[in-house]
């Protein structure tokens, strides 16, 4: 691909920064409780259920349990989100689209029957079509295209949001999935026309990188 074609391909994408000090991010909870670090994630050689954060790199690493969630200062309406995630053995996190609809992150590698809490599930609402999970400790990629809910001038919701398509590791796991209501644990607990990306950090070790958004509205 030539430079001109590459520039066109990247048009409209917003890269979410992952820098020391976490500019552009807010914590949902006490900073003293946060386990988020910036560096390079690796599975702890002494414990496959834990992650360590090596100096250098631009990866967002939650190195413990019972931390806090983190969300972007930027908010978005209709958009496509690309994000990579690493989850160690038996760990649990989530990606909250618009800060309110949780797409589950879990070590579900090798499971034959998936439930509402497994990797790729829209938590408590829908099970993914297939198990596209990689082994724990490997980087996995989500591509999430969604439509925000619609509201009238009085603030009344007149149309549900929708997951237009969710792709995990190259496999389609949801298509045209209605979002009838928010899932538990979001930023505000309310449906809104625009919202941030929130990453769950209060359940277990997890790492994220290469986060970017293409607004569609």
mmCIF file with all atom_site columns, C-alpha atoms in Angstrom:
data_model
loop_
_atom_site.group_PDB
_atom_site.id
_atom_site.type_symbol
_atom_site.label_atom_id
_atom_site.label_alt_id
_atom_site.label_comp_id
_atom_site.label_asym_id
_atom_site.label_entity_id
_atom_site.label_seq_id
_atom_site.pdbx_PDB_ins_code
_atom_site.Cartn_x
_atom_site.Cartn_y
_atom_site.Cartn_z
_atom_site.occupancy
_atom_site.B_iso_or_equiv
_atom_site.pdbx_formal_charge
_atom_site.auth_seq_id
_atom_site.auth_comp_id
_atom_site.auth_asym_id
_atom_site.auth_atom_id
_atom_site.pdbx_PDB_model_num
ATOM 1   C CA . UNK A 1 1   ? 0.000   0.000   0.000  1.00 0.00 ? 1   UNK A CA 1
ATOM 2   C CA . UNK A 1 2   ? 1.421   3.407   -0.989 1.00 0.00 ? 2   UNK A CA 1
ATOM 3   C CA . UNK A 1 3   ? 1.596   6.368   1.351  1.00 0.00 ? 3   UNK A CA 1
ATOM 4   C CA . UNK A 1 4   ? -1.422  8.079   -0.199 1.00 0.00 ? 4   UNK A CA 1
ATOM 5   C CA . UNK A 1 5   ? -3.561  4.953   0.080  1.00 0.00 ? 5   UNK A CA 1
ATOM 6   C CA . UNK A 1 6   ? -2.391  4.400   3.639  1.00 0.00 ? 6   UNK A CA 1
ATOM 7   C CA . UNK A 1 7   ? -3.353  7.952   4.604  1.00 0.00 ? 7   UNK A CA 1
ATOM 8   C CA . UNK A 1 8   ? -6.825  7.465   3.128  1.00 0.00 ? 8   UNK A CA 1
ATOM 9   C CA . UNK A 1 9   ? -7.225  4.145   4.957  1.00 0.00 ? 9   UNK A CA 1
ATOM 10  C CA . UNK A 1 10  ? -6.450  5.815   8.282  1.00 0.00 ? 10  UNK A CA 1
ATOM 11  C CA . UNK A 1 11  ? -8.719  8.811   7.717  1.00 0.00 ? 11  UNK A CA 1
ATOM 12  C CA . UNK A 1 12  ? -11.243 9.385   10.453 1.00 0.00 ? 12  UNK A CA 1
ATOM 13  C CA . UNK A 1 13  ? -9.592  7.188   13.105 1.00 0.00 ? 13  UNK A CA 1
ATOM 14  C CA . UNK A 1 14  ? -8.807  8.596   16.554 1.00 0.00 ? 14  UNK A CA 1
ATOM 15  C CA . UNK A 1 15  ? -6.035  6.903   18.523 1.00 0.00 ? 15  UNK A CA 1
ATOM 16  C CA . UNK A 1 16  ? -6.680  6.774   22.276 1.00 0.00 ? 16  UNK A CA 1
ATOM 17  C CA . UNK A 1 17  ? -3.381  7.613   24.004 1.00 0.00 ? 17  UNK A CA 1
ATOM 18  C CA . UNK A 1 18  ? -1.745  5.275   26.498 1.00 0.00 ? 18  UNK A CA 1
ATOM 19  C CA . UNK A 1 19  ? 0.976   7.365   28.117 1.00 0.00 ? 19  UNK A CA 1
ATOM 20  C CA . UNK A 1 20  ? 2.525   7.615   31.597 1.00 0.00 ? 20  UNK A CA 1
ATOM 21  C CA . UNK A 1 21  ? 0.247   9.618   33.848 1.00 0.00 ? 21  UNK A CA 1
ATOM 22  C CA . UNK A 1 22  ? -2.719  8.439   31.743 1.00 0.00 ? 22  UNK A CA 1
ATOM 23  C CA . UNK A 1 23  ? -3.652  11.750  30.094 1.00 0.00 ? 23  UNK A CA 1
ATOM 24  C CA . UNK A 1 24  ? -7.074  11.500  28.483 1.00 0.00 ? 24  UNK A CA 1
ATOM 25  C CA . UNK A 1 25  ? -8.328  8.948   31.010 1.00 0.00 ? 25  UNK A CA 1
ATOM 26  C CA . UNK A 1 26  ? -10.431 9.109   34.180 1.00 0.00 ? 26  UNK A CA 1
ATOM 27  C CA . UNK A 1 27  ? -10.654 6.608   37.014 1.00 0.00 ? 27  UNK A CA 1
ATOM 28  C CA . UNK A 1 28  ? -13.984 5.371   38.321 1.00 0.00 ? 28  UNK A CA 1
ATOM 29  C CA . UNK A 1 29  ? -12.894 5.281   41.931 1.00 0.00 ? 29  UNK A CA 1
ATOM 30  C CA . UNK A 1 30  ? -9.999  6.175   44.170 1.00 0.00 ? 30  UNK A CA 1
ATOM 31  C CA . UNK A 1 31  ? -6.582  6.688   42.539 1.00 0.00 ? 31  UNK A CA 1
ATOM 32  C CA . UNK A 1 32  ? -5.033  4.970   45.559 1.00 0.00 ? 32  UNK A CA 1
ATOM 33  C CA . UNK A 1 33  ? -6.982  1.818   44.697 1.00 0.00 ? 33  UNK A CA 1
ATOM 34  C CA . UNK A 1 34  ? -6.015  1.833   41.011 1.00 0.00 ? 34  UNK A CA 1
ATOM 35  C CA . UNK A 1 35  ? -3.832  -1.002  39.689 1.00 0.00 ? 35  UNK A CA 1
ATOM 36  C CA . UNK A 1 36  ? -3.396  0.502   36.206 1.00 0.00 ? 36  UNK A CA 1
ATOM 37  C CA . UNK A 1 37  ? 0.150   0.966   34.914 1.00 0.00 ? 37  UNK A CA 1
ATOM 38  C CA . UNK A 1 38  ? 1.629   1.921   31.537 1.00 0.00 ? 38  UNK A CA 1
ATOM 39  C CA . UNK A 1 39  ? 4.387   -0.205  30.022 1.00 0.00 ? 39  UNK A CA 1
ATOM 40  C CA . UNK A 1 40  ? 4.602   -3.642  28.389 1.00 0.00 ? 40  UNK A CA 1
ATOM 41  C CA . UNK A 1 41  ? 2.397   -6.444  29.681 1.00 0.00 ? 41  UNK A CA 1
ATOM 42  C CA . UNK A 1 42  ? 3.635   -9.976  30.314 1.00 0.00 ? 42  UNK A CA 1
ATOM 43  C CA . UNK A 1 43  ? 2.282   -12.996 32.136 1.00 0.00 ? 43  UNK A CA 1
ATOM 44  C CA . UNK A 1 44  ? 4.071   -13.483 35.450 1.00 0.00 ? 44  UNK A CA 1
ATOM 45  C CA . UNK A 1 45  ? 6.444   -16.430 35.005 1.00 0.00 ? 45  UNK A CA 1
ATOM 46  C CA . UNK A 1 46  ? 5.676   -17.484 38.582 1.00 0.00 ? 46  UNK A CA 1
ATOM 47  C CA . UNK A 1 47  ? 1.885   -17.244 38.276 1.00 0.00 ? 47  UNK A CA 1
ATOM 48  C CA . UNK A 1 48  ? -0.091  -17.710 35.034 1.00 0.00 ? 48  UNK A CA 1
ATOM 49  C CA . UNK A 1 49  ? -3.032  -15.895 36.648 1.00 0.00 ? 49  UNK A CA 1
ATOM 50  C CA . UNK A 1 50  ? -1.055  -12.663 37.088 1.00 0.00 ? 50  UNK A CA 1
ATOM 51  C CA . UNK A 1 51  ? 0.373   -9.960  34.848 1.00 0.00 ? 51  UNK A CA 1
ATOM 52  C CA . UNK A 1 52  ? 3.437   -7.818  35.307 1.00 0.00 ? 52  UNK A CA 1
ATOM 53  C CA . UNK A 1 53  ? 4.127   -4.469  33.675 1.00 0.00 ? 53  UNK A CA 1
ATOM 54  C CA . UNK A 1 54  ? 7.632   -4.038  32.271 1.00 0.00 ? 54  UNK A CA 1
ATOM 55  C CA . UNK A 1 55  ? 9.040   -0.517  31.823 1.00 0.00 ? 55  UNK A CA 1
ATOM 56  C CA . UNK A 1 56  ? 8.583   1.048   28.400 1.00 0.00 ? 56  UNK A CA 1
ATOM 57  C CA . UNK A 1 57  ? 5.821   0.500   25.893 1.00 0.00 ? 57  UNK A CA 1
ATOM 58  C CA . UNK A 1 58  ? 2.326   1.891   25.486 1.00 0.00 ? 58  UNK A CA 1
ATOM 59  C CA . UNK A 1 59  ? 0.141   -0.834  26.961 1.00 0.00 ? 59  UNK A CA 1
ATOM 60  C CA . UNK A 1 60  ? -2.423  -0.265  29.684 1.00 0.00 ? 60  UNK A CA 1
ATOM 61  C CA . UNK A 1 61  ? -1.858  -2.952  32.305 1.00 0.00 ? 61  UNK A CA 1
ATOM 62  C CA . UNK A 1 62  ? -4.068  -3.735  35.300 1.00 0.00 ? 62  UNK A CA 1
ATOM 63  C CA . UNK A 1 63  ? -1.644  -5.637  37.518 1.00 0.00 ? 63  UNK A CA 1
ATOM 64  C CA . UNK A 1 64  ? -3.978  -6.750  40.315 1.00 0.00 ? 64  UNK A CA 1
ATOM 65  C CA . UNK A 1 65  ? -7.503  -7.512  41.462 1.00 0.00 ? 65  UNK A CA 1
ATOM 66  C CA . UNK A 1 66  ? -9.914  -5.215  43.293 1.00 0.00 ? 66  UNK A CA 1
ATOM 67  C CA . UNK A 1 67  ? -8.692  -2.167  41.392 1.00 0.00 ? 67  UNK A CA 1
ATOM 68  C CA . UNK A 1 68  ? -10.841 0.448   39.655 1.00 0.00 ? 68  UNK A CA 1
ATOM 69  C CA . UNK A 1 69  ? -12.362 0.868   36.218 1.00 0.00 ? 69  UNK A CA 1
ATOM 70  C CA . UNK A 1 70  ? -10.912 3.425   33.804 1.00 0.00 ? 70  UNK A CA 1
ATOM 71  C CA . UNK A 1 71  ? -12.606 5.363   31.015 1.00 0.00 ? 71  UNK A CA 1
ATOM 72  C CA . UNK A 1 72  ? -11.762 7.837   28.279 1.00 0.00 ? 72  UNK A CA 1
ATOM 73  C CA . UNK A 1 73  ? -12.351 11.544  28.656 1.00 0.00 ? 73  UNK A CA 1
ATOM 74  C CA . UNK A 1 74  ? -13.498 11.560  25.040 1.00 0.00 ? 74  UNK A CA 1
ATOM 75  C CA . UNK A 1 75  ? -17.065 10.481  24.358 1.00 0.00 ? 75  UNK A CA 1
ATOM 76  C CA . UNK A 1 76  ? -18.502 9.015   21.179 1.00 0.00 ? 76  UNK A CA 1
ATOM 77  C CA . UNK A 1 77  ? -21.829 8.382   19.476 1.00 0.00 ? 77  UNK A CA 1
ATOM 78  C CA . UNK A 1 78  ? -22.016 5.888   16.591 1.00 0.00 ? 78  UNK A CA 1
ATOM 79  C CA . UNK A 1 79  ? -18.528 4.474   16.060 1.00 0.00 ? 79  UNK A CA 1
ATOM 80  C CA . UNK A 1 80  ? -16.204 1.580   15.363 1.00 0.00 ? 80  UNK A CA 1
ATOM 81  C CA . UNK A 1 81  ? -13.809 0.613   18.164 1.00 0.00 ? 81  UNK A CA 1
ATOM 82  C CA . UNK A 1 82  ? -10.651 -1.402  17.596 1.00 0.00 ? 82  UNK A CA 1
ATOM 83  C CA . UNK A 1 83  ? -8.943  -2.673  20.734 1.00 0.00 ? 83  UNK A CA 1
ATOM 84  C CA . UNK A 1 84  ? -6.521  -5.435  21.688 1.00 0.00 ? 84  UNK A CA 1
ATOM 85  C CA . UNK A 1 85  ? -6.717  -7.242  25.022 1.00 0.00 ? 85  UNK A CA 1
ATOM 86  C CA . UNK A 1 86  ? -4.615  -9.747  26.934 1.00 0.00 ? 86  UNK A CA 1
ATOM 87  C CA . UNK A 1 87  ? -6.248  -11.718 29.734 1.00 0.00 ? 87  UNK A CA 1
ATOM 88  C CA . UNK A 1 88  ? -4.248  -14.147 31.887 1.00 0.00 ? 88  UNK A CA 1
ATOM 89  C CA . UNK A 1 89  ? -5.510  -17.507 33.062 1.00 0.00 ? 89  UNK A CA 1
ATOM 90  C CA . UNK A 1 90  ? -8.932  -17.377 34.744 1.00 0.00 ? 90  UNK A CA 1
ATOM 91  C CA . UNK A 1 91  ? -9.079  -13.582 34.773 1.00 0.00 ? 91  UNK A CA 1
ATOM 92  C CA . UNK A 1 92  ? -12.007 -11.299 34.016 1.00 0.00 ? 92  UNK A CA 1
ATOM 93  C CA . UNK A 1 93  ? -12.547 -7.812  32.636 1.00 0.00 ? 93  UNK A CA 1
ATOM 94  C CA . UNK A 1 94  ? -14.911 -6.019  30.279 1.00 0.00 ? 94  UNK A CA 1
ATOM 95  C CA . UNK A 1 95  ? -15.083 -3.372  27.568 1.00 0.00 ? 95  UNK A CA 1
ATOM 96  C CA . UNK A 1 96  ? -17.950 -0.963  28.147 1.00 0.00 ? 96  UNK A CA 1
ATOM 97  C CA . UNK A 1 97  ? -19.145 0.506   24.848 1.00 0.00 ? 97  UNK A CA 1
ATOM 98  C CA . UNK A 1 98  ? -20.354 4.077   25.475 1.00 0.00 ? 98  UNK A CA 1
ATOM 99  C CA . UNK A 1 99  ? -19.436 3.404   29.094 1.00 0.00 ? 99  UNK A CA 1
ATOM 100 C CA . UNK A 1 100 ? -22.654 1.430   29.588 1.00 0.00 ? 100 UNK A CA 1
ATOM 101 C CA . UNK A 1 101 ? -22.809 -1.792  27.516 1.00 0.00 ? 101 UNK A CA 1
ATOM 102 C CA . UNK A 1 102 ? -20.330 -4.444  28.618 1.00 0.00 ? 102 UNK A CA 1
ATOM 103 C CA . UNK A 1 103 ? -18.708 -6.779  26.135 1.00 0.00 ? 103 UNK A CA 1
ATOM 104 C CA . UNK A 1 104 ? -17.146 -9.423  28.314 1.00 0.00 ? 104 UNK A CA 1
ATOM 105 C CA . UNK A 1 105 ? -13.441 -10.188 28.575 1.00 0.00 ? 105 UNK A CA 1
ATOM 106 C CA . UNK A 1 106 ? -12.758 -13.570 30.166 1.00 0.00 ? 106 UNK A CA 1
ATOM 107 C CA . UNK A 1 107 ? -10.396 -16.500 29.831 1.00 0.00 ? 107 UNK A CA 1
ATOM 108 C CA . UNK A 1 108 ? -12.826 -18.713 27.886 1.00 0.00 ? 108 UNK A CA 1
ATOM 109 C CA . UNK A 1 109 ? -10.228 -20.601 25.853 1.00 0.00 ? 109 UNK A CA 1
ATOM 110 C CA . UNK A 1 110 ? -11.361 -24.084 24.860 1.00 0.00 ? 110 UNK A CA 1
ATOM 111 C CA . UNK A 1 111 ? -14.877 -23.890 26.334 1.00 0.00 ? 111 UNK A CA 1
ATOM 112 C CA . UNK A 1 112 ? -17.426 -25.774 24.245 1.00 0.00 ? 112 UNK A CA 1
ATOM 113 C CA . UNK A 1 113 ? -20.538 -24.114 25.666 1.00 0.00 ? 113 UNK A CA 1
ATOM 114 C CA . UNK A 1 114 ? -20.444 -20.366 26.237 1.00 0.00 ? 114 UNK A CA 1
ATOM 115 C CA . UNK A 1 115 ? -22.542 -18.444 28.731 1.00 0.00 ? 115 UNK A CA 1
ATOM 116 C CA . UNK A 1 116 ? -23.561 -14.832 29.325 1.00 0.00 ? 116 UNK A CA 1
ATOM 117 C CA . UNK A 1 117 ? -20.282 -14.099 31.109 1.00 0.00 ? 117 UNK A CA 1
ATOM 118 C CA . UNK A 1 118 ? -17.841 -15.649 28.647 1.00 0.00 ? 118 UNK A CA 1
ATOM 119 C CA . UNK A 1 119 ? -15.447 -13.895 26.269 1.00 0.00 ? 119 UNK A CA 1
ATOM 120 C CA . UNK A 1 120 ? -17.392 -11.871 23.743 1.00 0.00 ? 120 UNK A CA 1
ATOM 121 C CA . UNK A 1 121 ? -20.757 -12.054 25.495 1.00 0.00 ? 121 UNK A CA 1
ATOM 122 C CA . UNK A 1 122 ? -22.818 -8.911  25.827 1.00 0.00 ? 122 UNK A CA 1
ATOM 123 C CA . UNK A 1 123 ? -22.933 -9.350  29.580 1.00 0.00 ? 123 UNK A CA 1
ATOM 124 C CA . UNK A 1 124 ? -26.271 -10.772 30.794 1.00 0.00 ? 124 UNK A CA 1
ATOM 125 C CA . UNK A 1 125 ? -27.902 -10.132 27.400 1.00 0.00 ? 125 UNK A CA 1
ATOM 126 C CA . UNK A 1 126 ? -26.395 -12.273 24.606 1.00 0.00 ? 126 UNK A CA 1
ATOM 127 C CA . UNK A 1 127 ? -23.970 -15.163 24.134 1.00 0.00 ? 127 UNK A CA 1
ATOM 128 C CA . UNK A 1 128 ? -21.425 -14.930 21.281 1.00 0.00 ? 128 UNK A CA 1
ATOM 129 C CA . UNK A 1 129 ? -22.106 -17.003 18.161 1.00 0.00 ? 129 UNK A CA 1
ATOM 130 C CA . UNK A 1 130 ? -18.756 -18.808 18.391 1.00 0.00 ? 130 UNK A CA 1
ATOM 131 C CA . UNK A 1 131 ? -15.878 -19.191 20.814 1.00 0.00 ? 131 UNK A CA 1
ATOM 132 C CA . UNK A 1 132 ? -13.150 -17.141 19.156 1.00 0.00 ? 132 UNK A CA 1
ATOM 133 C CA . UNK A 1 133 ? -10.975 -16.970 22.284 1.00 0.00 ? 133 UNK A CA 1
ATOM 134 C CA . UNK A 1 134 ? -7.229  -17.409 22.120 1.00 0.00 ? 134 UNK A CA 1
ATOM 135 C CA . UNK A 1 135 ? -5.135  -18.937 24.891 1.00 0.00 ? 135 UNK A CA 1
ATOM 136 C CA . UNK A 1 136 ? -4.717  -16.896 28.070 1.00 0.00 ? 136 UNK A CA 1
ATOM 137 C CA . UNK A 1 137 ? -1.737  -14.579 27.851 1.00 0.00 ? 137 UNK A CA 1
ATOM 138 C CA . UNK A 1 138 ? -2.104  -14.052 24.084 1.00 0.00 ? 138 UNK A CA 1
ATOM 139 C CA . UNK A 1 139 ? -3.176  -10.738 22.567 1.00 0.00 ? 139 UNK A CA 1
ATOM 140 C CA . UNK A 1 140 ? -6.709  -10.782 21.161 1.00 0.00 ? 140 UNK A CA 1
ATOM 141 C CA . UNK A 1 141 ? -8.425  -8.186  18.986 1.00 0.00 ? 141 UNK A CA 1
ATOM 142 C CA . UNK A 1 142 ? -11.962 -6.830  19.068 1.00 0.00 ? 142 UNK A CA 1
ATOM 143 C CA . UNK A 1 143 ? -13.523 -4.751  16.309 1.00 0.00 ? 143 UNK A CA 1
ATOM 144 C CA . UNK A 1 144 ? -16.818 -3.347  17.598 1.00 0.00 ? 144 UNK A CA 1
ATOM 145 C CA . UNK A 1 145 ? -19.191 -1.378  15.361 1.00 0.00 ? 145 UNK A CA 1
ATOM 146 C CA . UNK A 1 146 ? -22.166 0.069   17.189 1.00 0.00 ? 146 UNK A CA 1
ATOM 147 C CA . UNK A 1 147 ? -25.024 2.512   16.874 1.00 0.00 ? 147 UNK A CA 1
ATOM 148 C CA . UNK A 1 148 ? -25.897 4.713   19.846 1.00 0.00 ? 148 UNK A CA 1
ATOM 149 C CA . UNK A 1 149 ? -29.457 4.867   21.200 1.00 0.00 ? 149 UNK A CA 1
ATOM 150 C CA . UNK A 1 150 ? -31.632 7.698   19.902 1.00 0.00 ? 150 UNK A CA 1
ATOM 151 C CA . UNK A 1 151 ? -33.452 10.222  22.070 1.00 0.00 ? 151 UNK A CA 1
ATOM 152 C CA . UNK A 1 152 ? -36.076 12.874  21.332 1.00 0.00 ? 152 UNK A CA 1
ATOM 153 C CA . UNK A 1 153 ? -35.890 16.529  22.342 1.00 0.00 ? 153 UNK A CA 1
ATOM 154 C CA . UNK A 1 154 ? -37.250 15.733  25.811 1.00 0.00 ? 154 UNK A CA 1
ATOM 155 C CA . UNK A 1 155 ? -34.571 13.101  26.452 1.00 0.00 ? 155 UNK A CA 1
ATOM 156 C CA . UNK A 1 156 ? -36.908 10.136  25.992 1.00 0.00 ? 156 UNK A CA 1
ATOM 157 C CA . UNK A 1 157 ? -35.312 7.143   24.295 1.00 0.00 ? 157 UNK A CA 1
ATOM 158 C CA . UNK A 1 158 ? -36.987 6.495   20.944 1.00 0.00 ? 158 UNK A CA 1
ATOM 159 C CA . UNK A 1 159 ? -34.673 3.788   19.573 1.00 0.00 ? 159 UNK A CA 1
ATOM 160 C CA . UNK A 1 160 ? -32.380 1.223   21.166 1.00 0.00 ? 160 UNK A CA 1
ATOM 161 C CA . UNK A 1 161 ? -28.680 1.184   20.540 1.00 0.00 ? 161 UNK A CA 1
ATOM 162 C CA . UNK A 1 162 ? -27.309 -1.681  18.490 1.00 0.00 ? 162 UNK A CA 1
ATOM 163 C CA . UNK A 1 163 ? -24.145 -3.710  18.096 1.00 0.00 ? 163 UNK A CA 1
ATOM 164 C CA . UNK A 1 164 ? -24.000 -3.645  14.304 1.00 0.00 ? 164 UNK A CA 1
ATOM 165 C CA . UNK A 1 165 ? -21.108 -6.115  14.230 1.00 0.00 ? 165 UNK A CA 1
ATOM 166 C CA . UNK A 1 166 ? -18.601 -7.443  16.760 1.00 0.00 ? 166 UNK A CA 1
ATOM 167 C CA . UNK A 1 167 ? -15.564 -9.328  15.489 1.00 0.00 ? 167 UNK A CA 1
ATOM 168 C CA . UNK A 1 168 ? -13.183 -11.154 17.843 1.00 0.00 ? 168 UNK A CA 1
ATOM 169 C CA . UNK A 1 169 ? -9.909  -12.451 16.415 1.00 0.00 ? 169 UNK A CA 1
ATOM 170 C CA . UNK A 1 170 ? -11.321 -12.309 12.901 1.00 0.00 ? 170 UNK A CA 1
ATOM 171 C CA . UNK A 1 171 ? -14.572 -14.155 13.700 1.00 0.00 ? 171 UNK A CA 1
ATOM 172 C CA . UNK A 1 172 ? -17.992 -12.496 13.789 1.00 0.00 ? 172 UNK A CA 1
ATOM 173 C CA . UNK A 1 173 ? -19.551 -13.070 17.205 1.00 0.00 ? 173 UNK A CA 1
ATOM 174 C CA . UNK A 1 174 ? -22.513 -10.637 17.078 1.00 0.00 ? 174 UNK A CA 1
ATOM 175 C CA . UNK A 1 175 ? -24.497 -8.967  14.284 1.00 0.00 ? 175 UNK A CA 1
ATOM 176 C CA . UNK A 1 176 ? -27.383 -6.492  14.503 1.00 0.00 ? 176 UNK A CA 1
ATOM 177 C CA . UNK A 1 177 ? -27.783 -7.087  18.223 1.00 0.00 ? 177 UNK A CA 1
ATOM 178 C CA . UNK A 1 178 ? -30.220 -4.728  19.950 1.00 0.00 ? 178 UNK A CA 1
ATOM 179 C CA . UNK A 1 179 ? -29.106 -3.074  23.185 1.00 0.00 ? 179 UNK A CA 1
ATOM 180 C CA . UNK A 1 180 ? -32.394 -2.948  25.133 1.00 0.00 ? 180 UNK A CA 1
ATOM 181 C CA . UNK A 1 181 ? -30.796 -1.428  28.220 1.00 0.00 ? 181 UNK A CA 1
ATOM 182 C CA . UNK A 1 182 ? -27.473 -0.701  29.861 1.00 0.00 ? 182 UNK A CA 1
ATOM 183 C CA . UNK A 1 183 ? -25.576 -3.520  31.557 1.00 0.00 ? 183 UNK A CA 1
ATOM 184 C CA . UNK A 1 184 ? -24.580 -3.303  35.236 1.00 0.00 ? 184 UNK A CA 1
ATOM 185 C CA . UNK A 1 185 ? -21.495 -1.445  36.413 1.00 0.00 ? 185 UNK A CA 1
ATOM 186 C CA . UNK A 1 186 ? -21.253 1.302   33.805 1.00 0.00 ? 186 UNK A CA 1
ATOM 187 C CA . UNK A 1 187 ? -19.986 4.852   34.189 1.00 0.00 ? 187 UNK A CA 1
ATOM 188 C CA . UNK A 1 188 ? -23.369 6.431   34.994 1.00 0.00 ? 188 UNK A CA 1
ATOM 189 C CA . UNK A 1 189 ? -25.824 3.535   34.901 1.00 0.00 ? 189 UNK A CA 1
ATOM 190 C CA . UNK A 1 190 ? -27.896 5.478   32.357 1.00 0.00 ? 190 UNK A CA 1
ATOM 191 C CA . UNK A 1 191 ? -28.250 5.266   28.594 1.00 0.00 ? 191 UNK A CA 1
ATOM 192 C CA . UNK A 1 192 ? -26.932 8.350   26.819 1.00 0.00 ? 192 UNK A CA 1
ATOM 193 C CA . UNK A 1 193 ? -26.478 9.589   23.223 1.00 0.00 ? 193 UNK A CA 1
ATOM 194 C CA . UNK A 1 194 ? -22.687 9.796   23.655 1.00 0.00 ? 194 UNK A CA 1
ATOM 195 C CA . UNK A 1 195 ? -20.369 7.984   26.021 1.00 0.00 ? 195 UNK A CA 1
ATOM 196 C CA . UNK A 1 196 ? -16.746 6.997   26.695 1.00 0.00 ? 196 UNK A CA 1
ATOM 197 C CA . UNK A 1 197 ? -14.950 3.681   26.395 1.00 0.00 ? 197 UNK A CA 1
ATOM 198 C CA . UNK A 1 198 ? -14.627 2.128   29.848 1.00 0.00 ? 198 UNK A CA 1
ATOM 199 C CA . UNK A 1 199 ? -12.313 -0.761  30.723 1.00 0.00 ? 199 UNK A CA 1
ATOM 200 C CA . UNK A 1 200 ? -13.057 -2.879  33.766 1.00 0.00 ? 200 UNK A CA 1
ATOM 201 C CA . UNK A 1 201 ? -10.248 -3.052  36.297 1.00 0.00 ? 201 UNK A CA 1
ATOM 202 C CA . UNK A 1 202 ? -12.001 -4.219  39.475 1.00 0.00 ? 202 UNK A CA 1
ATOM 203 C CA . UNK A 1 203 ? -12.208 -7.943  38.678 1.00 0.00 ? 203 UNK A CA 1
ATOM 204 C CA . UNK A 1 204 ? -8.724  -9.144  37.755 1.00 0.00 ? 204 UNK A CA 1
ATOM 205 C CA . UNK A 1 205 ? -5.490  -8.606  35.848 1.00 0.00 ? 205 UNK A CA 1
ATOM 206 C CA . UNK A 1 206 ? -5.857  -7.532  32.217 1.00 0.00 ? 206 UNK A CA 1
ATOM 207 C CA . UNK A 1 207 ? -4.006  -5.476  29.623 1.00 0.00 ? 207 UNK A CA 1
ATOM 208 C CA . UNK A 1 208 ? -5.165  -3.356  26.679 1.00 0.00 ? 208 UNK A CA 1
ATOM 209 C CA . UNK A 1 209 ? -3.347  -1.735  23.760 1.00 0.00 ? 209 UNK A CA 1
ATOM 210 C CA . UNK A 1 210 ? -3.796  -0.258  20.270 1.00 0.00 ? 210 UNK A CA 1
ATOM 211 C CA . UNK A 1 211 ? -7.113  1.407   21.085 1.00 0.00 ? 211 UNK A CA 1
ATOM 212 C CA . UNK A 1 212 ? -8.629  3.519   18.344 1.00 0.00 ? 212 UNK A CA 1
ATOM 213 C CA . UNK A 1 213 ? -12.075 4.780   17.404 1.00 0.00 ? 213 UNK A CA 1
ATOM 214 C CA . UNK A 1 214 ? -13.691 5.820   14.127 1.00 0.00 ? 214 UNK A CA 1
ATOM 215 C CA . UNK A 1 215 ? -16.743 8.016   14.771 1.00 0.00 ? 215 UNK A CA 1
ATOM 216 C CA . UNK A 1 216 ? -19.569 7.354   12.338 1.00 0.00 ? 216 UNK A CA 1
ATOM 217 C CA . UNK A 1 217 ? -22.080 10.035  13.340 1.00 0.00 ? 217 UNK A CA 1
#
